[in-house]
Amino acid sequence: MQRNRPMCSISIQRLGLLAFVLLVGSCIYAPSVNAQAAAPPVEKPSQLSDILRFERIPIDGGAELITVHARLDGLAEKSNDNWVPLVSILRDTLNDQNVENDRLRYVWPLTYTRPTVKQRLAAAIPFFYTRVGNKEKFSDKPPPALFDLAAPENEVWDKIFWTALQNLLFDPYGFAIKASTSSYRQNTGDYKKAHIIRALSVLALYQAVKGESAFTDAEMNEIQARLLLTDKTFGGLVDDVNLQGYYARKTATIRDERGHNWELLRQRAEAEQLYFEPLLMPDGSATHALLWIAKRDLAQRQNARYHGRFLNIADPWSDKRLLNWQGYTEVRYLDREGREVTKDTPGAAAVEMIPLALYGLDYPKIPMLLVDFRDGYNPKTREMSRRVLHDLTRNVLSVSKFGNLPYFLGRTVYDFVTGRRGIDLNQPTRLQTYSQLKLLLSLNDSLEPKLRDEINVRLEKVSLNPFENDFEAEAKVAKAQYAALVKFAKEPNGLAAKLERDRRAEMLPLEHGRAAQIAFSVANVISFGKYVHREQLTDNMEERLDTARRLQYHTRFLEQVARAKGEIDMAWDLAEIKRSLRFVADHGEGASGQAVSAAAKIFARTRDDETRRACLDSLSRISNPKAKSELLRISQNRELNQTWREIAQSYLTDKDDRVQPIAVTISNSPLKAGQP
């Protein structure tokens, strides 16, 4: 084992209401762990389709409602039908089979529901951090959609508007109004975030299913990236072309953090003579882990030295309660090396095991304590630390980092130290790993029922949000709300009528300029979303939307090609690139500046003559003034072969040259293969 090395640690002293924090050094040991540790081994089950299924319901007017159902074998109340609908997504297909004009619309996490009056009142009580019970009665109203994938910017303006309203209208009326409204908004935001995380987890499992796919890869990336971006203030303004890159980076980060925490927790467990057990999601990914202690070791290692850093639980070796433990235990069989084996293995010894703690692994820097089997309020106190600090300074002291220099300096140092050292105080919320664990426990029946029930009970104590329901109640909510959603989808004035109104609103940029669009957006924000400008229904609306959506599809594809690294001619299908360029050229009157930039960049990077000619043809037929500027720039680029400069110039001067085959032009010029 590695010798103890003194390293500076931090303890925190509160100095009352007017002083913030003092940092005092003390020396403790911290083991060195590679942050890029290999991810835990993954063993994918052979039949994931047995726990997930997908249902499509056609909607009049040209759309489909796609729902992911999961078999929740972990529910305490067993029934003949444990299939529960979890996530529904509306896809507008414009009544055809062409994926280029499809548009994803609303996302319904079916466990997300309207709170009861009791829950709303509790959510507005300052410093009230606990659940108040479950929603028991369900209406036949359609459930609230949590997100509109076709209008993500609405979330941004909604956040900005409510923040301004809070600061300008509510805050000046004193502590009672300020603290109540602030607490209510915080609980509302956390409640939405928890169900977005749940939807992401379900969709991630969906991606692991091999077989029929209800969504294309591009659609899945868009859905998950948009839901991930809801956590960012300006996430709704991220352009569609950047979604795939963001999603790839985010998933890589999560994978690295999971591998780091897996190795860190395993090493600390081994160092303290504890037993590490990963908990696997149905797709084989390890998102959580349990720590156990062998009862036989308690007598042998009484008062042994204990380093609780990163574990964040009390010393088990000096805890007299464990010697006479009355809680949950399991008998397991271990070999001489302490590895778990089957009962029939030669030399296997029966060992009574006591669970100590459960951790989440998808968390920055350190494993996150979710359940402490000896102290139910330990994880909750740690979860509350950041919330209490925020509510105290914001609502009681009216101190802001941007308006008080001493507080800004103290908070900056405090945030840096706790973040840098991985101290489990003032850390980002456990909301993500907490929501994932609730899903894991309901999907996975590998845990012993008594252990799963105990974890569920203790887990609910960690929740700070009065809006939350336990998962048994959420399963009932999901079934009731799905029935209401299906009923709404089949009504003549239901989902089909809503879809038509959305299409009329989608016509706005096709009928009005930028100034008018901004004015209508402002009217929508200040009316709390009640006013939405919609164009009149016309006979050619679907045809115009079809063209606009397909143009957007091909423009986004060309932007991805233009931004991608590496050789275009080797990494991409040139036939697909030319097909998109031709579509943009055929509808040049509606093409955007992004299409112009993409065509110009592809021209500069490809060495294929036909693709280059298609780029120039698109630029010549796009009505955007930027296209003419790009053609002029190409014609004046002395680094290009003279032939290509002349071709670009011909597009500027003689429209008839646009239909001249590329082979004729090249054959009459001194251009050689491989020349730019």
XYZ file of C-alpha atoms in Angstrom:
676
model
C 0.000 0.000 0.000
C 1.052 3.562 -0.633
C 2.360 5.570 2.288
C 0.343 8.447 3.605
C 1.387 11.738 2.060
C 0.382 15.043 3.692
C -1.648 17.242 1.413
C -3.448 20.456 2.225
C -7.164 20.058 2.825
C -9.922 22.536 3.615
C -12.407 22.930 6.436
C -15.140 25.567 6.385
C -16.108 27.910 9.219
C -19.262 29.985 9.143
C -18.898 33.481 10.592
C -22.583 34.441 10.934
C -24.724 36.354 8.508
C -22.291 39.093 7.492
C -19.112 37.075 6.941
C -19.037 34.292 4.393
C -16.254 31.717 4.766
C -12.734 31.306 6.124
C -10.484 28.631 4.768
C -8.236 26.816 7.230
C -5.592 24.265 6.168
C -5.286 20.838 7.653
C -3.369 17.780 6.473
C -4.961 14.597 5.251
C -4.131 11.913 2.752
C -5.513 11.861 -0.788
C -4.787 8.934 -3.118
C -3.712 9.664 -6.665
C -6.134 8.422 -9.310
C -5.852 8.751 -13.053
C -8.785 10.825 -14.295
C -8.695 8.968 -17.624
C -9.082 5.539 -16.065
C -10.541 2.930 -18.337
C -14.310 2.724 -18.317
C -15.858 -0.187 -16.413
C -16.440 -3.377 -18.365
C -19.766 -3.562 -20.119
C -21.726 -6.761 -20.490
C -24.706 -6.117 -22.710
C -27.703 -8.353 -22.168
C -28.709 -10.415 -25.141
C -32.337 -9.334 -25.345
C -32.735 -5.678 -24.503
C -35.905 -5.681 -26.575
C -37.521 -7.677 -23.775
C -37.515 -4.595 -21.542
C -38.305 -1.932 -24.150
C -40.869 -1.648 -26.883
C -42.067 1.123 -29.154
C -45.523 2.091 -30.235
C -46.537 4.304 -33.163
C -49.928 5.962 -33.333
C -50.761 7.779 -36.602
C -52.163 11.291 -36.251
C -54.621 12.781 -38.739
C -52.969 15.412 -40.896
C -49.662 13.596 -41.299
C -47.837 12.854 -38.060
C -47.139 10.016 -35.646
C -46.926 9.719 -31.895
C -43.977 7.498 -30.932
C -43.915 6.132 -27.380
C -41.198 4.200 -25.551
C -42.626 1.612 -23.150
C -40.477 -0.097 -20.523
C -41.118 -3.223 -18.494
C -40.597 -2.083 -14.917
C -39.839 -5.364 -13.178
C -38.522 -3.476 -10.158
C -41.933 -2.130 -9.186
C -42.999 -3.235 -5.729
C -46.553 -3.846 -6.899
C -46.289 -6.741 -9.328
C -49.041 -7.167 -11.886
C -49.689 -9.049 -15.075
C -48.703 -5.969 -17.035
C -45.617 -4.141 -15.778
C -45.215 -2.304 -19.074
C -45.263 1.436 -18.410
C -45.149 4.200 -21.063
C -42.283 6.539 -20.197
C -41.599 8.944 -23.086
C -43.726 10.080 -26.039
C -42.484 12.186 -28.951
C -44.537 13.720 -31.757
C -43.043 13.601 -35.254
C -44.610 15.713 -38.014
C -44.149 13.783 -41.284
C -46.229 16.020 -43.587
C -48.119 12.861 -44.501
C -45.359 11.257 -46.594
C -42.436 8.839 -46.250
C -39.684 11.362 -46.993
C -37.507 11.754 -43.883
C -36.045 14.999 -45.253
C -39.182 16.950 -44.395
C -39.881 15.336 -41.030
C -39.844 17.569 -37.984
C -39.706 16.438 -34.371
C -42.068 18.369 -32.155
C -43.106 17.734 -28.563
C -41.502 15.561 -25.893
C -43.727 14.186 -23.129
C -41.911 12.482 -20.233
C -45.066 10.788 -19.060
C -44.013 10.750 -15.394
C -43.903 14.571 -15.487
C -47.272 15.858 -14.312
C -49.048 18.942 -13.068
C -48.487 19.251 -9.296
C -51.276 19.173 -6.764
C -52.294 22.292 -4.815
C -50.562 20.888 -1.738
C -47.334 20.378 -3.670
C -47.495 23.898 -5.134
C -47.963 25.479 -1.717
C -45.096 23.464 -0.224
C -42.829 24.393 -3.156
C -43.297 28.082 -2.357
C -42.193 27.744 1.284
C -38.628 29.069 1.714
C -36.057 26.605 3.086
C -38.547 23.738 2.832
C -36.541 20.885 1.322
C -38.620 17.723 1.360
C -41.384 15.822 -0.400
C -44.979 16.201 0.798
C -46.624 13.126 -0.681
C -47.736 11.729 -4.016
C -50.254 12.805 -6.573
C -53.186 10.427 -6.232
C -55.902 11.825 -8.500
C -55.506 12.135 -12.258
C -57.542 14.176 -14.716
C -58.312 13.261 -18.307
C -56.573 16.401 -19.597
C -53.640 15.783 -21.959
C -50.305 15.887 -20.106
C -48.062 18.957 -20.372
C -45.372 18.723 -23.041
C -42.014 19.356 -21.425
C -40.159 20.542 -24.512
C -40.762 21.590 -28.110
C -37.879 20.320 -30.234
C -38.942 22.527 -33.137
C -38.744 25.732 -31.058
C -35.916 25.299 -28.499
C -35.325 29.044 -28.363
C -38.606 29.472 -26.488
C -36.967 27.960 -23.403
C -34.217 30.612 -23.513
C -36.592 33.570 -23.731
C -38.784 32.034 -21.031
C -35.816 31.785 -18.634
C -34.675 35.331 -19.378
C -38.171 36.730 -18.961
C -38.809 35.025 -15.615
C -35.388 36.025 -14.309
C -36.096 39.648 -15.199
C -39.591 39.431 -13.701
C -38.162 37.997 -10.476
C -35.582 40.750 -10.110
C -37.761 43.681 -11.172
C -41.201 42.785 -9.835
C -40.987 40.254 -6.994
C -37.676 41.012 -5.264
C -38.477 44.635 -4.264
C -41.471 43.479 -2.172
C -39.339 42.056 0.646
C -38.211 38.692 1.922
C -41.581 36.886 1.980
C -42.460 37.453 -1.696
C -38.865 37.256 -2.879
C -38.044 33.993 -1.103
C -41.369 32.322 -1.954
C -41.253 33.061 -5.656
C -37.575 32.196 -5.870
C -38.105 28.857 -4.104
C -41.075 28.038 -6.305
C -39.115 28.758 -9.494
C -36.165 26.706 -8.253
C -38.361 23.714 -7.445
C -40.164 24.012 -10.773
C -36.886 24.078 -12.681
C -35.455 21.126 -10.752
C -38.642 19.118 -11.279
C -38.479 19.654 -15.038
C -34.765 18.860 -15.081
C -35.280 15.576 -13.224
C -37.763 14.355 -15.818
C -35.615 15.516 -18.710
C -32.815 13.381 -17.242
C -35.232 10.460 -16.952
C -36.233 10.877 -20.593
C -32.564 10.993 -21.616
C -31.874 7.767 -19.710
C -34.782 5.999 -21.394
C -33.673 7.195 -24.834
C -30.088 6.123 -24.129
C -31.368 2.626 -23.419
C -33.393 2.846 -26.591
C -30.214 3.479 -28.581
C -28.756 0.257 -27.198
C -31.638 -1.801 -28.608
C -30.735 -3.646 -31.794
C -33.528 -4.101 -34.261
C -36.361 -1.844 -35.338
C -35.598 1.826 -34.941
C -38.343 4.407 -34.626
C -35.872 7.284 -35.022
C -32.931 7.833 -37.326
C -29.472 8.311 -35.811
C -29.637 12.011 -36.647
C -33.007 12.334 -34.909
C -31.759 10.524 -31.804
C -28.725 12.813 -31.635
C -30.978 15.849 -32.024
C -33.399 14.720 -29.302
C -30.702 13.907 -26.775
C -28.566 16.970 -27.537
C -31.550 19.311 -27.229
C -32.582 17.760 -23.924
C -29.020 17.977 -22.617
C -28.838 21.638 -23.630
C -31.888 22.531 -21.538
C -29.464 22.701 -18.605
C -27.639 25.600 -20.297
C -29.016 29.146 -20.121
C -28.585 29.763 -23.848
C -28.711 26.115 -24.908
C -31.834 26.640 -26.988
C -29.939 29.007 -29.290
C -27.377 26.394 -30.336
C -27.610 25.842 -34.075
C -28.824 22.454 -35.337
C -25.555 21.803 -37.150
C -23.661 21.872 -33.836
C -25.902 19.372 -32.062
C -24.106 16.225 -33.165
C -20.718 17.539 -32.079
C -22.068 18.676 -28.721
C -23.725 15.334 -28.081
C -20.528 13.442 -28.951
C -18.446 15.605 -26.611
C -20.992 15.340 -23.801
C -21.257 11.553 -23.990
C -17.454 11.255 -24.076
C -17.237 13.423 -20.949
C -19.833 11.314 -19.146
C -17.988 8.157 -20.124
C -14.703 9.548 -18.788
C -16.305 10.689 -15.531
C -17.928 7.306 -15.066
C -14.641 5.505 -15.595
C -12.838 7.894 -13.248
C -15.383 7.448 -10.457
C -15.524 3.685 -10.957
C -11.763 3.398 -10.427
C -11.659 5.931 -7.595
C -14.412 4.218 -5.614
C -12.981 0.761 -6.250
C -9.521 1.823 -5.062
C -10.860 3.457 -1.911
C -12.995 0.386 -1.153
C -9.966 -1.900 -1.479
C -7.840 0.408 0.665
C -10.457 0.334 3.436
C -11.091 -3.444 3.178
C -14.627 -2.859 1.896
C -16.397 -4.583 -0.991
C -17.274 -2.773 -4.230
C -20.284 -3.863 -6.318
C -21.321 -1.999 -9.496
C -25.005 -1.714 -10.392
C -25.660 -2.082 -14.103
C -28.344 -0.498 -16.224
C -30.091 -2.947 -18.578
C -27.741 -1.938 -21.424
C -24.733 -2.975 -19.329
C -23.510 0.489 -18.370
C -22.451 0.948 -14.736
C -24.038 4.138 -13.432
C -24.099 3.352 -9.698
C -22.247 1.207 -7.175
C -22.756 -0.277 -3.711
C -20.207 -0.568 -0.918
C -20.467 -3.510 1.489
C -18.664 -4.554 4.651
C -18.182 -8.146 5.823
C -19.532 -8.706 9.314
C -16.670 -11.105 10.089
C -14.161 -8.297 9.468
C -15.727 -6.033 12.101
C -14.381 -8.035 15.023
C -10.952 -8.418 13.438
C -10.478 -4.756 12.499
C -12.085 -2.896 15.396
C -10.779 0.684 15.619
C -8.679 0.199 12.473
C -7.468 3.425 10.882
C -10.052 4.804 8.456
C -9.675 7.418 5.707
C -13.166 8.472 4.667
C -12.132 10.898 1.956
C -14.210 10.419 -1.213
C -16.450 7.927 0.638
C -18.157 10.570 2.813
C -19.506 8.089 5.343
C -18.667 7.572 9.027
C -15.943 5.182 10.170
C -17.460 1.666 10.006
C -14.699 0.015 12.078
C -15.487 1.977 15.239
C -19.275 1.887 14.757
C -20.753 -0.361 17.462
C -24.092 -0.489 15.634
C -22.627 -2.689 12.911
C -21.617 -5.387 15.421
C -25.293 -5.750 16.328
C -26.728 -4.749 12.970
C -30.493 -5.221 12.755
C -30.917 -3.885 9.234
C -30.657 -5.577 5.847
C -27.911 -8.184 5.300
C -27.029 -10.696 2.608
C -25.102 -13.943 2.754
C -22.529 -14.246 -0.005
C -19.765 -16.733 -0.725
C -16.160 -15.585 -0.995
C -12.936 -17.409 -1.827
C -9.661 -16.955 0.044
C -8.855 -13.855 -2.020
C -12.133 -12.197 -1.034
C -13.711 -12.598 -4.468
C -17.372 -13.512 -4.743
C -17.943 -17.060 -5.984
C -20.799 -19.528 -6.167
C -21.839 -21.621 -3.212
C -20.445 -24.826 -4.761
C -16.945 -23.428 -5.402
C -14.288 -25.368 -3.435
C -13.084 -23.325 -0.477
C -16.036 -20.931 -0.647
C -16.951 -19.433 2.724
C -20.349 -18.010 3.656
C -19.991 -14.365 4.703
C -22.707 -12.087 6.036
C -22.509 -8.741 4.235
C -23.878 -5.383 5.401
C -24.565 -2.597 2.878
C -22.879 0.683 3.808
C -23.577 3.148 1.005
C -24.739 3.591 -2.563
C -23.021 6.006 -4.963
C -23.682 7.551 -8.356
C -20.814 7.359 -10.863
C -21.996 9.896 -13.477
C -20.676 12.887 -11.593
C -17.723 15.277 -11.933
C -14.613 14.546 -9.862
C -15.971 12.235 -7.130
C -18.496 9.421 -6.638
C -21.680 10.991 -5.337
C -23.208 9.579 -2.155
C -26.928 8.838 -2.625
C -27.753 6.416 0.197
C -26.050 6.018 3.574
C -27.571 2.949 5.226
C -26.510 4.117 8.709
C -27.399 7.810 8.366
C -30.310 8.628 6.096
C -29.757 12.380 6.397
C -26.051 12.332 5.498
C -26.561 12.540 1.690
C -29.477 14.938 2.088
C -27.387 17.333 4.186
C -24.712 17.328 1.517
C -27.309 17.853 -1.206
C -28.810 20.756 0.727
C -25.475 22.554 1.208
C -25.492 24.339 -2.144
C -29.215 25.098 -2.047
C -29.046 26.533 1.491
C -26.045 28.658 0.595
C -27.819 30.027 -2.477
C -31.114 30.711 -0.700
C -29.402 32.314 2.292
C -27.251 34.701 0.311
C -29.798 35.405 -2.427
C -33.050 35.629 -0.487
C -32.025 36.596 3.062
C -28.846 38.646 2.711
C -29.620 39.897 -0.824
C -25.966 39.388 -1.713
C -24.888 38.746 -5.278
C -21.519 37.678 -6.619
C -21.784 40.477 -9.156
C -22.674 43.222 -6.687
C -20.506 42.527 -3.652
C -16.736 42.272 -4.085
C -15.899 40.527 -0.747
C -18.610 37.955 -1.357
C -17.475 37.502 -4.945
C -13.886 36.829 -3.861
C -14.892 34.512 -1.007
C -17.362 32.558 -3.131
C -14.891 32.267 -6.009
C -12.218 30.797 -3.725
C -14.747 28.516 -2.027
C -16.172 27.231 -5.330
C -12.682 26.698 -6.713
C -11.451 24.740 -3.701
C -14.524 22.530 -3.315
C -14.632 21.899 -7.047
C -10.907 21.331 -7.404
C -10.593 19.058 -4.390
C -13.859 17.201 -4.961
C -15.249 18.044 -1.526
C -18.863 16.915 -1.270
C -20.187 20.301 -0.178
C -21.579 23.022 -2.415
C -21.376 20.605 -5.345
C -23.767 20.496 -8.321
C -27.020 18.767 -7.520
C -27.451 14.992 -7.273
C -30.512 15.400 -9.468
C -29.054 13.551 -12.445
C -27.741 10.462 -10.695
C -30.763 10.457 -8.347
C -33.167 10.337 -11.322
C -31.118 7.656 -13.059
C -31.134 5.489 -9.948
C -34.928 5.632 -9.687
C -35.110 4.362 -13.264
C -32.462 1.698 -12.643
C -34.298 0.316 -9.608
C -37.551 0.061 -11.547
C -36.009 -1.579 -14.627
C -33.611 -3.957 -12.908
C -34.945 -6.855 -10.843
C -31.498 -8.332 -10.069
C -31.399 -6.724 -6.620
C -33.042 -8.524 -3.756
C -36.572 -7.111 -3.275
C -35.958 -6.159 0.361
C -32.758 -4.326 -0.538
C -34.448 -2.533 -3.433
C -37.342 -1.477 -1.199
C -34.964 -0.158 1.449
C -32.991 1.788 -1.158
C -36.223 3.249 -2.525
C -37.349 4.400 0.917
C -33.990 5.967 1.721
C -33.685 7.467 -1.732
C -36.937 9.368 -1.403
C -35.536 11.077 1.703
C -32.767 12.632 -0.394
C -35.253 14.521 -2.565
C -35.539 18.234 -1.796
C -38.434 18.893 -4.131
C -42.084 18.965 -2.960
C -43.175 18.335 -6.559
C -41.584 14.875 -6.643
C -43.604 11.649 -6.510
C -42.128 8.257 -5.682
C -41.659 5.868 -8.592
C -44.636 3.701 -7.713
C -46.821 6.799 -8.004
C -44.986 7.928 -11.142
C -45.790 4.612 -12.838
C -49.494 5.238 -12.183
C -49.115 8.833 -13.377
C -47.448 7.650 -16.594
C -50.223 5.173 -17.426
C -52.975 7.699 -16.701
C -51.311 10.470 -18.678
C -50.584 8.216 -21.641
C -54.246 7.230 -21.795
C -55.177 10.928 -21.766
C -52.581 11.684 -24.472
C -53.856 8.896 -26.744
C -57.405 10.134 -26.264
C -56.269 13.662 -27.148
C -54.465 12.326 -30.236
C -57.644 10.719 -31.546
C -59.965 13.678 -30.985
C -60.796 15.794 -34.069
C -59.939 18.967 -32.154
C -57.046 17.391 -30.329
C -53.481 16.738 -31.406
C -54.245 17.045 -35.136
C -55.669 20.536 -34.626
C -52.669 21.489 -32.494
C -50.380 20.223 -35.250
C -52.142 22.395 -37.821
C -51.723 25.470 -35.608
C -48.035 24.670 -35.225
C -47.616 24.451 -38.991
C -49.303 27.818 -39.432
C -46.879 29.281 -36.879
C -44.009 27.621 -38.762
C -45.006 29.647 -41.838
C -43.945 32.882 -40.106
C -40.392 33.116 -41.582
C -41.779 32.284 -45.030
C -44.143 35.250 -44.939
C -42.372 37.929 -42.875
C -38.961 39.550 -42.618
C -36.579 39.526 -39.699
C -37.986 42.638 -38.016
C -41.531 41.281 -38.009
C -40.330 37.924 -36.670
C -38.600 39.658 -33.739
C -41.717 41.698 -32.992
C -43.910 38.589 -32.919
C -41.366 36.804 -30.682
C -41.399 39.700 -28.207
C -45.207 39.610 -28.139
C -45.038 35.882 -27.370
C -42.635 36.399 -24.464
C -44.448 39.274 -22.765
C -47.762 37.420 -23.058
C -46.280 34.410 -21.208
C -46.523 32.368 -24.394
C -50.244 32.995 -24.845
C -49.860 34.920 -28.095
C -48.454 32.955 -31.021
C -48.617 34.476 -34.475
C -50.040 32.069 -37.028
C -50.520 32.558 -40.727
C -53.787 31.869 -42.475
C -54.366 28.315 -43.670
C -53.782 28.003 -47.431
C -54.025 25.178 -49.944
C -50.286 25.188 -50.654
C -49.111 25.390 -47.029
C -47.896 21.799 -46.835
C -46.120 22.131 -50.175
C -44.278 25.253 -49.041
C -43.389 23.680 -45.700
C -42.114 20.604 -47.523
C -39.741 22.723 -49.605
C -38.599 24.817 -46.629
C -37.920 21.785 -44.436
C -36.054 19.910 -47.158
C -34.003 22.998 -47.906
C -33.138 23.225 -44.216
C -32.242 19.519 -44.197
C -29.848 19.802 -47.145
C -28.342 23.033 -45.835
C -27.631 21.418 -42.479
C -26.006 18.444 -44.232
C -23.775 20.717 -46.319
C -22.778 22.649 -43.198
C -21.771 19.407 -41.502
C -19.638 18.478 -44.496
C -18.033 21.928 -44.614
C -17.217 21.911 -40.890
C -15.957 18.332 -40.688
C -12.253 17.696 -40.421
C -10.359 15.484 -42.850
C -10.619 14.991 -46.584
C -14.126 15.550 -47.908
C -13.534 13.322 -50.936
C -12.572 10.403 -48.706
C -14.859 10.798 -45.678
C -18.149 11.729 -47.368
C -20.348 10.388 -50.140
C -19.850 12.849 -52.985
C -23.103 11.728 -54.624
C -25.011 12.842 -51.517
C -23.135 16.154 -51.440
C -23.973 16.832 -55.097
C -27.616 15.864 -54.511
C -27.864 18.415 -51.685
C -26.116 21.066 -53.778
C -28.552 20.486 -56.641
C -31.550 20.795 -54.322
C -30.200 24.071 -52.942
C -29.592 25.296 -56.489
C -33.136 24.376 -57.571
C -34.583 26.369 -54.641
C -32.064 29.176 -54.546
C -34.663 31.839 -53.813
C -35.127 30.434 -50.310
C -31.538 29.427 -49.562
C -29.824 31.034 -46.571
C -26.398 32.531 -46.007
C -25.388 29.280 -44.274
C -25.966 27.384 -47.527
C -23.774 29.922 -49.347
C -20.931 29.568 -46.854
C -21.139 25.772 -46.917
C -21.031 25.596 -50.736
C -18.035 27.955 -50.853
C -16.114 25.952 -48.223
C -16.842 22.643 -49.944
C -15.595 24.120 -53.245
C -12.324 25.107 -51.559
C -11.768 21.690 -49.947
C -12.860 19.177 -52.588
C -10.759 18.099 -55.569
C -13.629 16.479 -57.445
C -14.449 18.458 -60.599
C -18.157 17.612 -60.670
C -18.602 18.541 -57.002
C -16.805 21.846 -57.562
C -19.006 22.630 -60.551
C -22.104 21.802 -58.458
C -20.875 24.238 -55.803
C -20.486 27.024 -58.355
C -23.852 26.219 -59.909
C -25.513 26.480 -56.475
C -23.813 29.800 -55.735
C -24.928 31.211 -59.070
C -28.580 30.304 -58.504
C -28.916 31.368 -54.872
C -30.593 34.754 -54.635
C -28.829 35.719 -51.409
C -26.379 38.620 -52.137
C -23.685 36.745 -50.253
C -23.610 34.132 -53.042
C -22.505 36.714 -55.624
C -19.783 37.902 -53.260
C -18.474 34.333 -52.895
C -18.414 33.851 -56.680
C -16.533 37.131 -57.051
C -14.026 36.088 -54.395
C -13.433 32.747 -56.136
C -12.975 34.459 -59.532
C -10.329 36.746 -58.018
C -8.462 34.060 -56.062
C -5.018 33.883 -57.692
C -4.182 30.686 -55.846
C -6.831 28.867 -57.904
C -6.195 27.464 -61.354
C -7.086 29.986 -64.032
C -9.773 27.709 -65.446
C -11.801 27.679 -62.223
C -11.470 31.435 -61.929
C -12.825 31.812 -65.457
C -15.715 29.435 -64.728
C -16.652 31.444 -61.626
C -16.446 34.649 -63.636
C -18.664 33.151 -66.323
C -21.342 32.470 -63.736
C -21.253 36.139 -62.847
C -21.508 37.373 -66.414
C -23.198 34.769 -68.582
C -26.106 32.722 -67.274
C -25.957 30.386 -70.277
C -22.648 28.972 -69.067
C -24.391 27.515 -66.027
C -25.739 24.592 -68.035
C -22.456 23.797 -69.776
C -21.246 20.317 -68.753
C -18.169 20.287 -66.615
C -16.383 17.894 -68.981
C -16.644 20.380 -71.870
C -15.287 23.236 -69.825
C -12.362 21.248 -68.505
C -11.476 19.717 -71.874
C -11.111 23.189 -73.406
C -8.764 24.366 -70.655
C -5.208 23.597 -69.485
C -6.474 22.310 -66.103
C -4.696 19.129 -65.065
C -5.791 16.494 -62.628
C -4.903 17.299 -59.038
C -4.579 21.060 -59.639
C -6.598 23.332 -57.337
